[in-house]
Amino acid sequence: MNLKVAIQSKGRLSEKSLALFRECGIRFENGKGNLKMKATNFPLEVLLLRDDDIPEYVESSVADLGIVGQNVVWEKTDNVQEIKLLGFGKCRLSLAVGKDFDYQSVKDVDGLKIATSYPNILQKFLTKKKVNAKIHEISGSVEIAPGIGLANAVCDIVSTGSTLTLNGLKEVETILKSQAVLIATKNLPTEKQAILDKLTFRLDAVQKAKDNKYILLNAPNDKIDIISEILPGMKSPTIVPLTEEGWSSVHSVVNENEFWDIIEKLRENGAQGILVMPIEKMIL
Ligand code: PRT
Ligand code: ZN
C-alpha cells in the first residue's frame, strides 16, 4: 500500500516539496514530467497537480496527503487536517489599494470593487469587519485590475511587495499569513496512518536539524560547569579532555534562534576555539 501525496507540478512549491522528500531519504524512480512518481524505497507515490486542485483531491481522499500553501487550503476547504507546517513558501494575503488612495481603515473599501483569486477568504474577512464590498473573482494577474479599471482594490498574495509597487498599489491590510503545509485527508485508514507516522518522524528529524547547530569548543576545566549550564544540549554536553593539561573539548547542540546569545555567554565564560557545524538529521 502506498501513501499518495499531491504536490504542485510546476511553481513556487514544486522543487521545495520534492527536496523535502529527498532530505527524508526518499528516492523516486522516474524524473519530473510525469503526472505520477513512485518512490523506490518508501511506500509513497507523488501526484503532480496544479496547487489549486490539491485541497479538493485530499478532501475527497483521491490523495491521502498534500503539500500546498495554507492560503490555498483555507480558500478551498475546511475539511482536511493540517499535519505540519513546512517552513517554506512564506507569504501573506493582503488588501492593496492605489498608492494615492487616502486609506484610513478597512471601512474605506465599503461599496468598492475588490479583485481577488481568494473570494472565500476575502468574504469572511469583510463580513467580520462589517464591510460591504463587491468581490470580483479573477484567476491570475490580479494586480493589474485597478490599472485597467476592473476594480478599486485587490486582495492578493504578497511576499516582497515589489509587484504591488510596480503596479502603483500599496498594501494596507494583512488578511492572513501563510506558508506551505502538509495536509491529510480526514479518517486516514490505519495502515496509511502508520506510513504517515513514519514520514512525519523523518520530517521532524530534518526540520529539527535545520533549526539546530552542532557546536564544539575548548574550555578550561574550572569553567566546564558554568559552560554546561549555558549549553542546553540534547541531554548534557559531551566533555572530552584535551591533551593540553587543564582543558577540555565540549560538544553540544544549540538552537538557531538562541545561537548568538549563547555564543556571547560562552565567550564571556572562557570558551575558545568555538566551531559551529550544520546537522544533517536530528533524532531525539
Ligand atoms: O500553476 P499553479 O496553479 O500550480 O501555481 P500558481 O501560479 O497558482 O502558484 P505559485 O507557484 O505562484 O505559488 C504557489 C504558492 O506559493 C502560493 O499559493 C503561496 O502559498 C506561495 N507563495 C509564496 C507565493 C508567493 N510567495 C508570491 N510571491 N505565491 C505567489 N506569489 C506572487 C505574488 O502574488 C506576486 O504576484 O508572486 C508575485 C511576486 O511577489 P512579490 O510580493 O515578491 O512581488
Ligand atoms: Zn494556482
PDB file of C-alpha atoms in Angstrom, residues 12 50 52 114-118 136-151 153-157 163-164 167 169:
ATOM      1  CA  ARG A  12       6.967  28.014  -6.358  1.00  0.00           C
ATOM      2  CA  ARG A  50      -1.985  22.427 -10.010  1.00  0.00           C
ATOM      3  CA  ASP A  52      -5.487  24.948  -6.622  1.00  0.00           C
ATOM      4  CA  ILE A 114     -12.100  44.278  -4.961  1.00  0.00           C
ATOM      5  CA  ALA A 115     -10.390  41.900  -7.401  1.00  0.00           C
ATOM      6  CA  THR A 116      -9.056  38.634  -5.967  1.00  0.00           C
ATOM      7  CA  SER A 117      -8.414  34.924  -6.534  1.00  0.00           C
ATOM      8  CA  TYR A 118      -9.425  34.373  -2.891  1.00  0.00           C
ATOM      9  CA  HIS A 136     -14.614  40.383  -8.425  1.00  0.00           C
ATOM     10  CA  GLU A 137     -13.033  36.951  -8.789  1.00  0.00           C
ATOM     11  CA  ILE A 138     -10.174  36.606 -11.265  1.00  0.00           C
ATOM     12  CA  SER A 139      -7.726  33.749 -11.526  1.00  0.00           C
ATOM     13  CA  GLY A 140      -4.447  35.499 -12.326  1.00  0.00           C
ATOM     14  CA  SER A 141      -2.650  38.861 -12.669  1.00  0.00           C
ATOM     15  CA  VAL A 142      -4.902  40.357 -10.006  1.00  0.00           C
ATOM     16  CA  GLU A 143      -2.523  43.284  -9.508  1.00  0.00           C
ATOM     17  CA  ILE A 144      -3.369  44.817 -12.891  1.00  0.00           C
ATOM     18  CA  ALA A 145      -7.121  45.011 -12.158  1.00  0.00           C
ATOM     19  CA  PRO A 146      -7.187  48.564 -10.705  1.00  0.00           C
ATOM     20  CA  GLY A 147      -4.980  49.917 -13.515  1.00  0.00           C
ATOM     21  CA  ILE A 148      -7.400  48.698 -16.203  1.00  0.00           C
ATOM     22  CA  GLY A 149     -10.465  49.893 -14.322  1.00  0.00           C
ATOM     23  CA  LEU A 150     -11.692  46.426 -13.336  1.00  0.00           C
ATOM     24  CA  ALA A 151     -11.605  47.095  -9.590  1.00  0.00           C
ATOM     25  CA  ALA A 153      -8.657  47.450  -4.804  1.00  0.00           C
ATOM     26  CA  VAL A 154      -7.077  43.980  -4.818  1.00  0.00           C
ATOM     27  CA  CYS A 155      -6.687  41.160  -2.332  1.00  0.00           C
ATOM     28  CA  ASP A 156      -3.623  39.183  -3.369  1.00  0.00           C
ATOM     29  CA  ILE A 157      -0.579  37.212  -2.261  1.00  0.00           C
ATOM     30  CA  THR A 163       4.737  43.512  -7.649  1.00  0.00           C
ATOM     31  CA  LEU A 164       2.246  45.794  -5.884  1.00  0.00           C
ATOM     32  CA  ASN A 167       1.587  48.295 -10.390  1.00  0.00           C
ATOM     33  CA  LEU A 169      -0.538  49.830  -5.465  1.00  0.00           C
TER      34      LEU A 169
END
